[in-house]
Amino acid sequence: MFKIFGFGRSRPESAPAAKPASDQGATTRQHTDIQRELVRVVLKDTLRLHGVPGAWLGCEVTALSGRARGEDILVRLVVLTWNESLLKYLPVLQQQLIVGLDRFEPSIDHSKYVVSWQFAPDCGCPHTQMPDAKTWGMDPMPAAPPSIVDWDGDAKTGAPAPSSPPKPKFDLPASALDRTPPPFAATEPSPLAPAAVAPAKFDLPRSEKDAMPSNFAPTEPGHLR
């Protein structure tokens, strides 16, 4: 009977309280700090194992997300000292670093780490420009056609575009025939044509009857009235 009013019932266990955001952030930072130190130790051990000076390479470790998971790690390997021979084996060195991390933390899949390479500005690289395209077995790309900015001038400074030399007119190549005198006489200008004569009045053509005397008396002009 008393159970109807709630007496005698066992109280349910309270659900565990969620961790506040500040505790989650502290856990993430702590995990990142541990991974950063672990990567540095394993990198130095890998370099020492293969006889590479430890001052030639450095590393930076960054968490990619807010969750404290082992796979959300970005490892940036920095080349501090330039060495042509070492550059050929950077992919192998990266693989050996992952193997060393798996040896220390077998419970985490370190192959999901995002690994990138960066060259320090003062690493001592002797090259300042790219070599010719034929170095890689490729022909250089043709130059791009001029844009409308090159034709009308610089749109930023307003300076006119440099004038290009005029294209030569099309002509046949020079030969020995160019020095041979022509077989025709030089053309002389014709004289000016005389002034046009006024056309004669219309009349019948002359005949023998024009020399015969007329049968009629000449007409005299009449008197004015």
mmCIF file of C-alpha atoms in Angstrom:
data_model
loop_
_atom_site.group_PDB
_atom_site.id
_atom_site.type_symbol
_atom_site.label_atom_id
_atom_site.label_comp_id
_atom_site.label_asym_id
_atom_site.label_seq_id
_atom_site.Cartn_x
_atom_site.Cartn_y
_atom_site.Cartn_z
ATOM 1 C CA MET A 1 0.000 0.000 0.000
ATOM 2 C CA PHE A 2 2.738 2.410 0.914
ATOM 3 C CA LYS A 3 4.394 1.686 -2.396
ATOM 4 C CA ILE A 4 1.627 3.621 -4.136
ATOM 5 C CA PHE A 5 2.872 6.826 -2.500
ATOM 6 C CA GLY A 6 6.480 6.010 -3.277
ATOM 7 C CA PHE A 7 7.487 4.555 0.055
ATOM 8 C CA GLY A 8 9.576 1.425 0.008
ATOM 9 C CA ARG A 9 10.773 1.845 -3.558
ATOM 10 C CA SER A 10 14.480 1.675 -4.318
ATOM 11 C CA ARG A 11 15.859 4.944 -5.608
ATOM 12 C CA PRO A 12 17.393 4.792 -9.110
ATOM 13 C CA GLU A 13 21.077 5.340 -9.342
ATOM 14 C CA SER A 14 21.981 8.866 -10.421
ATOM 15 C CA ALA A 15 23.545 9.211 -13.891
ATOM 16 C CA PRO A 16 27.168 10.286 -13.936
ATOM 17 C CA ALA A 17 27.520 13.995 -14.478
ATOM 18 C CA ALA A 18 29.015 15.121 -17.766
ATOM 19 C CA LYS A 19 32.446 16.593 -17.595
ATOM 20 C CA PRO A 20 32.496 20.346 -18.024
ATOM 21 C CA ALA A 21 34.038 21.837 -21.182
ATOM 22 C CA SER A 22 36.994 23.164 -19.206
ATOM 23 C CA ASP A 23 37.906 19.614 -18.084
ATOM 24 C CA GLN A 24 37.640 18.321 -21.680
ATOM 25 C CA GLY A 25 39.929 21.099 -22.931
ATOM 26 C CA ALA A 26 42.456 20.333 -20.200
ATOM 27 C CA THR A 27 42.371 16.645 -21.157
ATOM 28 C CA THR A 28 42.982 17.488 -24.825
ATOM 29 C CA ARG A 29 45.911 19.774 -24.022
ATOM 30 C CA GLN A 30 47.378 17.160 -21.701
ATOM 31 C CA HIS A 31 47.104 14.472 -24.382
ATOM 32 C CA THR A 32 48.686 16.779 -26.977
ATOM 33 C CA ASP A 33 51.571 17.588 -24.649
ATOM 34 C CA ILE A 34 52.183 13.884 -24.067
ATOM 35 C CA GLN A 35 52.129 13.145 -27.789
ATOM 36 C CA ARG A 36 54.446 16.094 -28.500
ATOM 37 C CA GLU A 37 57.070 14.828 -26.086
ATOM 38 C CA LEU A 38 56.672 11.272 -27.348
ATOM 39 C CA VAL A 39 57.208 12.302 -30.986
ATOM 40 C CA ARG A 40 60.304 14.315 -30.065
ATOM 41 C CA VAL A 41 61.821 11.433 -28.126
ATOM 42 C CA VAL A 42 61.081 8.886 -30.860
ATOM 43 C CA LEU A 43 62.431 11.238 -33.560
ATOM 44 C CA LYS A 44 65.730 11.727 -31.727
ATOM 45 C CA ASP A 45 66.004 7.989 -31.131
ATOM 46 C CA THR A 46 65.322 7.278 -34.831
ATOM 47 C CA LEU A 47 67.930 9.824 -35.986
ATOM 48 C CA ARG A 48 70.515 8.426 -33.560
ATOM 49 C CA LEU A 49 69.752 4.877 -34.706
ATOM 50 C CA HIS A 50 70.520 5.795 -38.361
ATOM 51 C CA GLY A 51 73.476 8.096 -37.595
ATOM 52 C CA VAL A 52 71.729 11.367 -38.580
ATOM 53 C CA PRO A 53 72.687 14.430 -36.481
ATOM 54 C CA GLY A 54 69.820 15.438 -34.219
ATOM 55 C CA ALA A 55 70.215 19.140 -35.104
ATOM 56 C CA TRP A 56 69.263 18.506 -38.722
ATOM 57 C CA LEU A 57 65.560 17.821 -38.074
ATOM 58 C CA GLY A 58 62.957 19.206 -35.696
ATOM 59 C CA CYS A 59 59.266 18.516 -35.165
ATOM 60 C CA GLU A 60 56.039 20.275 -34.217
ATOM 61 C CA VAL A 61 52.944 18.448 -32.929
ATOM 62 C CA THR A 62 49.428 19.920 -33.150
ATOM 63 C CA ALA A 63 45.999 18.526 -32.258
ATOM 64 C CA LEU A 64 43.664 18.552 -35.260
ATOM 65 C CA SER A 65 40.371 18.441 -33.322
ATOM 66 C CA GLY A 66 38.978 19.182 -29.898
ATOM 67 C CA ARG A 67 38.603 15.516 -28.985
ATOM 68 C CA ALA A 68 41.406 13.732 -27.167
ATOM 69 C CA ARG A 69 41.976 10.903 -29.624
ATOM 70 C CA GLY A 70 45.314 9.468 -30.620
ATOM 71 C CA GLU A 71 44.573 9.765 -34.340
ATOM 72 C CA ASP A 72 43.890 13.526 -34.372
ATOM 73 C CA ILE A 73 47.537 14.580 -34.418
ATOM 74 C CA LEU A 74 49.476 16.606 -36.998
ATOM 75 C CA VAL A 75 53.236 15.979 -36.995
ATOM 76 C CA ARG A 76 55.231 18.590 -38.912
ATOM 77 C CA LEU A 77 58.859 17.599 -39.481
ATOM 78 C CA VAL A 78 61.085 20.632 -40.047
ATOM 79 C CA VAL A 79 64.350 20.429 -42.023
ATOM 80 C CA LEU A 80 66.749 22.653 -40.088
ATOM 81 C CA THR A 81 69.976 21.805 -41.937
ATOM 82 C CA TRP A 82 70.131 21.191 -45.698
ATOM 83 C CA ASN A 83 71.681 17.915 -46.827
ATOM 84 C CA GLU A 84 71.246 16.527 -50.346
ATOM 85 C CA SER A 85 71.814 12.913 -49.274
ATOM 86 C CA LEU A 86 69.255 13.046 -46.464
ATOM 87 C CA LEU A 87 66.520 14.451 -48.711
ATOM 88 C CA LYS A 88 66.481 11.235 -50.734
ATOM 89 C CA TYR A 89 65.522 9.217 -47.654
ATOM 90 C CA LEU A 90 62.888 11.471 -46.081
ATOM 91 C CA PRO A 91 59.992 9.094 -46.946
ATOM 92 C CA VAL A 92 61.886 6.181 -45.345
ATOM 93 C CA LEU A 93 62.688 8.277 -42.279
ATOM 94 C CA GLN A 94 59.002 9.179 -41.938
ATOM 95 C CA GLN A 95 58.080 5.487 -42.031
ATOM 96 C CA GLN A 96 60.685 4.645 -39.388
ATOM 97 C CA LEU A 97 59.227 7.361 -37.139
ATOM 98 C CA ILE A 98 55.758 5.767 -37.322
ATOM 99 C CA VAL A 99 57.256 2.359 -36.532
ATOM 100 C CA GLY A 100 58.992 3.810 -33.459
ATOM 101 C CA LEU A 101 55.735 5.391 -32.229
ATOM 102 C CA ASP A 102 53.933 2.050 -32.595
ATOM 103 C CA ARG A 103 56.639 0.441 -30.479
ATOM 104 C CA PHE A 104 56.023 2.879 -27.609
ATOM 105 C CA GLU A 105 52.194 3.034 -27.978
ATOM 106 C CA PRO A 106 50.917 -0.206 -29.550
ATOM 107 C CA SER A 107 47.304 0.650 -28.619
ATOM 108 C CA ILE A 108 47.199 3.667 -30.972
ATOM 109 C CA ASP A 109 47.172 3.471 -34.767
ATOM 110 C CA HIS A 110 49.913 5.990 -35.586
ATOM 111 C CA SER A 111 49.534 5.385 -39.323
ATOM 112 C CA LYS A 112 46.578 7.811 -39.169
ATOM 113 C CA TYR A 113 48.854 10.623 -38.045
ATOM 114 C CA VAL A 114 49.035 13.454 -40.562
ATOM 115 C CA VAL A 115 52.749 13.967 -41.297
ATOM 116 C CA SER A 116 53.999 16.979 -43.261
ATOM 117 C CA TRP A 117 57.409 18.425 -44.092
ATOM 118 C CA GLN A 118 58.599 22.011 -43.823
ATOM 119 C CA PHE A 119 61.932 23.637 -44.691
ATOM 120 C CA ALA A 120 63.251 26.302 -42.369
ATOM 121 C CA PRO A 121 64.121 29.611 -44.095
ATOM 122 C CA ASP A 122 67.717 29.374 -42.830
ATOM 123 C CA CYS A 123 68.211 25.656 -43.556
ATOM 124 C CA GLY A 124 70.979 26.498 -46.041
ATOM 125 C CA CYS A 125 69.366 25.450 -49.324
ATOM 126 C CA PRO A 126 71.824 26.509 -52.088
ATOM 127 C CA HIS A 127 69.166 26.685 -54.812
ATOM 128 C CA THR A 128 67.319 29.930 -55.418
ATOM 129 C CA GLN A 129 65.646 29.217 -58.797
ATOM 130 C CA MET A 130 64.108 26.249 -60.544
ATOM 131 C CA PRO A 131 66.288 24.545 -63.186
ATOM 132 C CA ASP A 132 65.471 24.322 -66.882
ATOM 133 C CA ALA A 133 62.401 22.296 -67.792
ATOM 134 C CA LYS A 134 64.557 19.835 -69.745
ATOM 135 C CA THR A 135 66.084 18.729 -66.430
ATOM 136 C CA TRP A 136 62.929 16.716 -65.737
ATOM 137 C CA GLY A 137 62.695 15.384 -69.295
ATOM 138 C CA MET A 138 59.909 17.817 -70.237
ATOM 139 C CA ASP A 139 59.793 20.566 -72.838
ATOM 140 C CA PRO A 140 59.071 24.070 -71.527
ATOM 141 C CA MET A 141 55.502 25.270 -71.815
ATOM 142 C CA PRO A 142 54.847 27.978 -74.447
ATOM 143 C CA ALA A 143 54.427 31.509 -73.216
ATOM 144 C CA ALA A 144 50.884 32.524 -72.377
ATOM 145 C CA PRO A 145 49.174 34.916 -74.838
ATOM 146 C CA PRO A 146 49.061 38.564 -73.740
ATOM 147 C CA SER A 147 46.004 39.585 -71.798
ATOM 148 C CA ILE A 148 43.835 42.615 -72.378
ATOM 149 C CA VAL A 149 45.821 44.442 -69.678
ATOM 150 C CA ASP A 150 48.997 44.087 -71.761
ATOM 151 C CA TRP A 151 47.269 45.582 -74.802
ATOM 152 C CA ASP A 152 45.638 48.607 -73.169
ATOM 153 C CA GLY A 153 48.250 49.266 -70.500
ATOM 154 C CA ASP A 154 48.724 48.413 -66.874
ATOM 155 C CA ALA A 155 45.411 48.496 -65.049
ATOM 156 C CA LYS A 156 47.093 49.164 -61.665
ATOM 157 C CA THR A 157 49.572 51.913 -62.536
ATOM 158 C CA GLY A 158 47.866 53.303 -65.646
ATOM 159 C CA ALA A 159 51.111 53.150 -67.648
ATOM 160 C CA PRO A 160 50.640 52.440 -71.374
ATOM 161 C CA ALA A 161 51.716 49.094 -72.707
ATOM 162 C CA PRO A 162 55.065 49.083 -74.570
ATOM 163 C CA SER A 163 54.613 49.434 -78.312
ATOM 164 C CA SER A 164 55.574 46.354 -80.280
ATOM 165 C CA PRO A 165 57.536 46.662 -83.569
ATOM 166 C CA PRO A 166 55.362 46.568 -86.714
ATOM 167 C CA LYS A 167 55.124 43.263 -88.478
ATOM 168 C CA PRO A 168 57.011 43.123 -91.824
ATOM 169 C CA LYS A 169 54.906 42.941 -94.976
ATOM 170 C CA PHE A 170 54.710 39.655 -96.769
ATOM 171 C CA ASP A 171 57.163 39.372 -99.691
ATOM 172 C CA LEU A 172 59.006 36.685 -101.599
ATOM 173 C CA PRO A 173 62.606 35.986 -100.578
ATOM 174 C CA ALA A 174 65.355 37.904 -102.437
ATOM 175 C CA SER A 175 66.926 36.189 -105.459
ATOM 176 C CA ALA A 176 69.273 36.917 -108.465
ATOM 177 C CA LEU A 177 66.277 37.945 -110.578
ATOM 178 C CA ASP A 178 65.881 41.075 -108.465
ATOM 179 C CA ARG A 179 69.120 42.518 -110.028
ATOM 180 C CA THR A 180 68.188 41.659 -113.685
ATOM 181 C CA PRO A 181 66.918 44.673 -115.757
ATOM 182 C CA PRO A 182 63.308 44.270 -116.864
ATOM 183 C CA PRO A 183 62.766 43.366 -120.608
ATOM 184 C CA PHE A 184 60.137 46.097 -121.034
ATOM 185 C CA ALA A 185 60.700 49.840 -121.562
ATOM 186 C CA ALA A 186 59.807 52.135 -118.801
ATOM 187 C CA THR A 187 56.265 53.369 -118.920
ATOM 188 C CA GLU A 188 55.966 57.032 -119.992
ATOM 189 C CA PRO A 189 53.007 59.128 -118.920
ATOM 190 C CA SER A 190 50.598 59.916 -121.773
ATOM 191 C CA PRO A 191 49.977 63.625 -122.776
ATOM 192 C CA LEU A 192 46.930 65.392 -121.562
ATOM 193 C CA ALA A 193 43.883 64.896 -123.774
ATOM 194 C CA PRO A 194 42.672 68.053 -125.687
ATOM 195 C CA ALA A 195 39.553 69.811 -124.602
ATOM 196 C CA ALA A 196 36.417 68.161 -125.758
ATOM 197 C CA VAL A 197 34.837 69.683 -128.969
ATOM 198 C CA ALA A 198 31.220 70.606 -128.788
ATOM 199 C CA PRO A 199 29.173 68.125 -130.801
ATOM 200 C CA ALA A 200 27.839 69.367 -134.180
ATOM 201 C CA LYS A 201 24.191 69.973 -134.738
ATOM 202 C CA PHE A 202 22.254 67.175 -136.218
ATOM 203 C CA ASP A 203 22.152 67.321 -140.050
ATOM 204 C CA LEU A 204 21.746 64.979 -142.983
ATOM 205 C CA PRO A 205 24.896 63.745 -144.686
ATOM 206 C CA ARG A 206 26.113 65.682 -147.711
ATOM 207 C CA SER A 207 25.231 64.509 -151.255
ATOM 208 C CA GLU A 208 25.319 65.672 -154.942
ATOM 209 C CA LYS A 209 21.937 67.400 -154.580
ATOM 210 C CA ASP A 210 23.503 69.920 -152.238
ATOM 211 C CA ALA A 211 25.466 71.466 -155.213
ATOM 212 C CA MET A 212 22.330 71.852 -157.478
ATOM 213 C CA PRO A 213 20.559 75.269 -157.548
ATOM 214 C CA SER A 214 17.361 75.526 -155.648
ATOM 215 C CA ASN A 215 14.024 75.981 -157.548
ATOM 216 C CA PHE A 216 12.720 78.389 -154.963
ATOM 217 C CA ALA A 217 13.525 82.074 -154.469
ATOM 218 C CA PRO A 218 15.341 82.950 -151.334
ATOM 219 C CA THR A 219 13.052 83.807 -148.549
ATOM 220 C CA GLU A 220 13.074 87.408 -147.478
ATOM 221 C CA PRO A 221 12.361 88.364 -143.968
ATOM 222 C CA GLY A 222 8.940 89.927 -143.482
ATOM 223 C CA HIS A 223 8.331 93.498 -142.291
ATOM 224 C CA LEU A 224 7.672 94.077 -138.661
ATOM 225 C CA ARG A 225 4.128 95.135 -137.966
#
